[in-house]
GROMACS .gro file of C-alpha atoms in nm:
model
  171
    1UNK     CA    1  -3.671   1.286 -10.477
    2UNK     CA    2  -3.586   1.626 -10.324
    3UNK     CA    3  -3.270   1.668 -10.131
    4UNK     CA    4  -3.268   1.917  -9.850
    5UNK     CA    5  -3.022   2.186  -9.865
    6UNK     CA    6  -2.794   2.183  -9.563
    7UNK     CA    7  -2.846   2.481  -9.339
    8UNK     CA    8  -2.567   2.635  -9.137
    9UNK     CA    9  -2.607   2.835  -8.825
   10UNK     CA   10  -2.458   3.175  -8.827
   11UNK     CA   11  -2.218   3.211  -8.549
   12UNK     CA   12  -2.150   3.532  -8.377
   13UNK     CA   13  -1.793   3.635  -8.289
   14UNK     CA   14  -1.833   3.512  -7.934
   15UNK     CA   15  -2.027   3.187  -7.997
   16UNK     CA   16  -1.710   2.982  -8.023
   17UNK     CA   17  -1.617   3.070  -7.668
   18UNK     CA   18  -1.831   2.883  -7.421
   19UNK     CA   19  -1.764   3.059  -7.091
   20UNK     CA   20  -1.894   2.937  -6.757
   21UNK     CA   21  -2.145   3.166  -6.589
   22UNK     CA   22  -1.916   3.223  -6.294
   23UNK     CA   23  -1.627   3.334  -6.534
   24UNK     CA   24  -1.858   3.594  -6.687
   25UNK     CA   25  -1.954   3.715  -6.337
   26UNK     CA   26  -1.587   3.734  -6.237
   27UNK     CA   27  -1.498   3.937  -6.541
   28UNK     CA   28  -1.786   4.180  -6.467
   29UNK     CA   29  -1.667   4.207  -6.107
   30UNK     CA   30  -1.314   4.288  -6.220
   31UNK     CA   31  -1.445   4.553  -6.455
   32UNK     CA   32  -1.640   4.711  -6.167
   33UNK     CA   33  -1.322   4.707  -5.953
   34UNK     CA   34  -1.133   4.869  -6.241
   35UNK     CA   35  -1.403   5.140  -6.282
   36UNK     CA   36  -1.390   5.202  -5.897
   37UNK     CA   37  -1.013   5.231  -5.905
   38UNK     CA   38  -1.021   5.462  -6.204
   39UNK     CA   39  -1.272   5.696  -6.034
   40UNK     CA   40  -1.078   5.680  -5.711
   41UNK     CA   41  -0.755   5.770  -5.896
   42UNK     CA   42  -0.923   6.057  -6.069
   43UNK     CA   43  -0.988   6.219  -5.731
   44UNK     CA   44  -0.620   6.239  -5.653
   45UNK     CA   45  -0.444   6.320  -5.981
   46UNK     CA   46  -0.457   6.588  -6.251
   47UNK     CA   47  -0.391   6.351  -6.533
   48UNK     CA   48  -0.519   6.458  -6.871
   49UNK     CA   49  -0.723   6.139  -6.907
   50UNK     CA   50  -0.871   6.143  -6.561
   51UNK     CA   51  -0.956   6.505  -6.495
   52UNK     CA   52  -1.248   6.504  -6.753
   53UNK     CA   53  -1.385   6.201  -6.578
   54UNK     CA   54  -1.365   6.378  -6.241
   55UNK     CA   55  -1.522   6.700  -6.380
   56UNK     CA   56  -1.807   6.512  -6.543
   57UNK     CA   57  -1.871   6.309  -6.224
   58UNK     CA   58  -1.867   6.630  -6.023
   59UNK     CA   59  -2.111   6.803  -6.267
   60UNK     CA   60  -2.341   6.501  -6.260
   61UNK     CA   61  -2.326   6.389  -5.896
   62UNK     CA   62  -2.160   6.672  -5.705
   63UNK     CA   63  -2.017   6.550  -5.371
   64UNK     CA   64  -2.207   6.222  -5.419
   65UNK     CA   65  -1.927   6.113  -5.657
   66UNK     CA   66  -1.704   6.031  -5.355
   67UNK     CA   67  -1.904   5.728  -5.231
   68UNK     CA   68  -1.927   5.593  -5.588
   69UNK     CA   69  -1.614   5.370  -5.573
   70UNK     CA   70  -1.727   5.191  -5.256
   71UNK     CA   71  -2.074   5.146  -5.413
   72UNK     CA   72  -1.913   4.985  -5.721
   73UNK     CA   73  -1.701   4.763  -5.509
   74UNK     CA   74  -2.001   4.648  -5.303
   75UNK     CA   75  -2.189   4.573  -5.629
   76UNK     CA   76  -1.893   4.373  -5.756
   77UNK     CA   77  -1.893   4.160  -5.439
   78UNK     CA   78  -2.231   4.027  -5.542
   79UNK     CA   79  -2.071   3.860  -5.838
   80UNK     CA   80  -1.824   3.669  -5.627
   81UNK     CA   81  -1.937   3.370  -5.429
   82UNK     CA   82  -1.847   3.520  -5.093
   83UNK     CA   83  -2.029   3.406  -4.784
   84UNK     CA   84  -2.014   3.738  -4.595
   85UNK     CA   85  -2.266   3.990  -4.465
   86UNK     CA   86  -2.111   4.270  -4.675
   87UNK     CA   87  -2.150   4.057  -5.000
   88UNK     CA   88  -2.526   4.034  -4.968
   89UNK     CA   89  -2.758   4.231  -5.203
   90UNK     CA   90  -2.905   4.445  -4.928
   91UNK     CA   91  -2.579   4.635  -4.882
   92UNK     CA   92  -2.539   4.796  -5.223
   93UNK     CA   93  -2.918   4.840  -5.264
   94UNK     CA   94  -2.952   5.022  -4.927
   95UNK     CA   95  -2.629   5.215  -4.988
   96UNK     CA   96  -2.765   5.333  -5.328
   97UNK     CA   97  -3.101   5.434  -5.176
   98UNK     CA   98  -2.921   5.625  -4.901
   99UNK     CA   99  -2.693   5.788  -5.158
  100UNK     CA  100  -2.996   5.901  -5.372
  101UNK     CA  101  -3.165   6.042  -5.059
  102UNK     CA  102  -2.849   6.235  -4.953
  103UNK     CA  103  -2.786   6.362  -5.310
  104UNK     CA  104  -3.154   6.471  -5.350
  105UNK     CA  105  -3.190   6.649  -5.018
  106UNK     CA  106  -2.854   6.828  -5.062
  107UNK     CA  107  -2.924   6.882  -5.441
  108UNK     CA  108  -2.573   6.740  -5.521
  109UNK     CA  109  -2.488   6.777  -5.892
  110UNK     CA  110  -2.730   6.780  -6.171
  111UNK     CA  111  -2.876   6.444  -6.060
  112UNK     CA  112  -2.957   6.580  -5.710
  113UNK     CA  113  -3.102   6.895  -5.856
  114UNK     CA  114  -3.312   6.698  -6.100
  115UNK     CA  115  -3.451   6.461  -5.831
  116UNK     CA  116  -3.518   6.755  -5.604
  117UNK     CA  117  -3.699   6.950  -5.868
  118UNK     CA  118  -3.916   6.650  -5.964
  119UNK     CA  119  -4.021   6.585  -5.603
  120UNK     CA  120  -4.052   6.951  -5.503
  121UNK     CA  121  -4.282   7.016  -5.801
  122UNK     CA  122  -4.488   6.706  -5.717
  123UNK     CA  123  -4.523   6.741  -5.345
  124UNK     CA  124  -4.369   7.075  -5.246
  125UNK     CA  125  -4.028   7.143  -5.089
  126UNK     CA  126  -4.126   7.026  -4.745
  127UNK     CA  127  -4.261   6.698  -4.891
  128UNK     CA  128  -3.945   6.656  -5.091
  129UNK     CA  129  -3.733   6.690  -4.774
  130UNK     CA  130  -3.953   6.434  -4.591
  131UNK     CA  131  -3.928   6.197  -4.892
  132UNK     CA  132  -3.558   6.216  -4.915
  133UNK     CA  133  -3.518   6.179  -4.543
  134UNK     CA  134  -3.747   5.876  -4.566
  135UNK     CA  135  -3.522   5.738  -4.840
  136UNK     CA  136  -3.213   5.786  -4.623
  137UNK     CA  137  -3.377   5.604  -4.330
  138UNK     CA  138  -3.506   5.326  -4.554
  139UNK     CA  139  -3.166   5.292  -4.714
  140UNK     CA  140  -3.009   5.268  -4.366
  141UNK     CA  141  -3.254   5.002  -4.263
  142UNK     CA  142  -3.188   4.799  -4.587
  143UNK     CA  143  -2.813   4.839  -4.572
  144UNK     CA  144  -2.774   4.718  -4.216
  145UNK     CA  145  -3.065   4.475  -4.236
  146UNK     CA  146  -3.205   4.660  -3.932
  147UNK     CA  147  -3.506   4.429  -3.896
  148UNK     CA  148  -3.257   4.189  -3.741
  149UNK     CA  149  -3.121   4.459  -3.522
  150UNK     CA  150  -3.463   4.546  -3.404
  151UNK     CA  151  -3.539   4.184  -3.321
  152UNK     CA  152  -3.211   4.162  -3.124
  153UNK     CA  153  -3.280   4.488  -2.941
  154UNK     CA  154  -3.633   4.368  -2.862
  155UNK     CA  155  -3.490   4.042  -2.710
  156UNK     CA  156  -3.242   4.251  -2.516
  157UNK     CA  157  -3.516   4.482  -2.381
  158UNK     CA  158  -3.738   4.184  -2.281
  159UNK     CA  159  -3.441   4.027  -2.105
  160UNK     CA  160  -3.369   4.354  -1.918
  161UNK     CA  161  -3.736   4.393  -1.820
  162UNK     CA  162  -3.741   4.040  -1.673
  163UNK     CA  163  -3.420   4.112  -1.485
  164UNK     CA  164  -3.550   4.444  -1.357
  165UNK     CA  165  -3.887   4.300  -1.254
  166UNK     CA  166  -3.703   4.012  -1.082
  167UNK     CA  167  -3.490   4.261  -0.897
  168UNK     CA  168  -3.793   4.471  -0.800
  169UNK     CA  169  -3.974   4.161  -0.674
  170UNK     CA  170  -3.671   4.053  -0.463
  171UNK     CA  171  -3.662   4.391  -0.284
   0.00000   0.00000   0.00000
């Protein structure tokens, strides 16, 4: 009779730790906050460790590096279970689309220059301007969930029309 050899699973270094999913999300959110704080701190100090970060961000993103900390914070809010309008996915997605649009149209940093060059070569400079302006408008609509605003303004306009027509009929 043959005896089976006992097999052992190889465990990775982190297999022993069984973390809850929300714990992992919280750790990721805290890291994003730390990155945002580090970037923000690099704007205001000339520390030896932070000035290369600021210089690299400026070379890569130009002025678009300044909205990066709020973008990272808004992304981190997705990982927390917060029931708020600012913690919904549309906020960082729309903010990122707007930031790419502004960086591209102003050719901010090497990223903005690269996106501008790609679009300008594909659809000419005028088309690139229109595409980036479209991205800015679309990002604004996504960020503020403007479809709801449009519905609310439509209700308001209908209400005002009814009031105006009622006032005209009474005269």
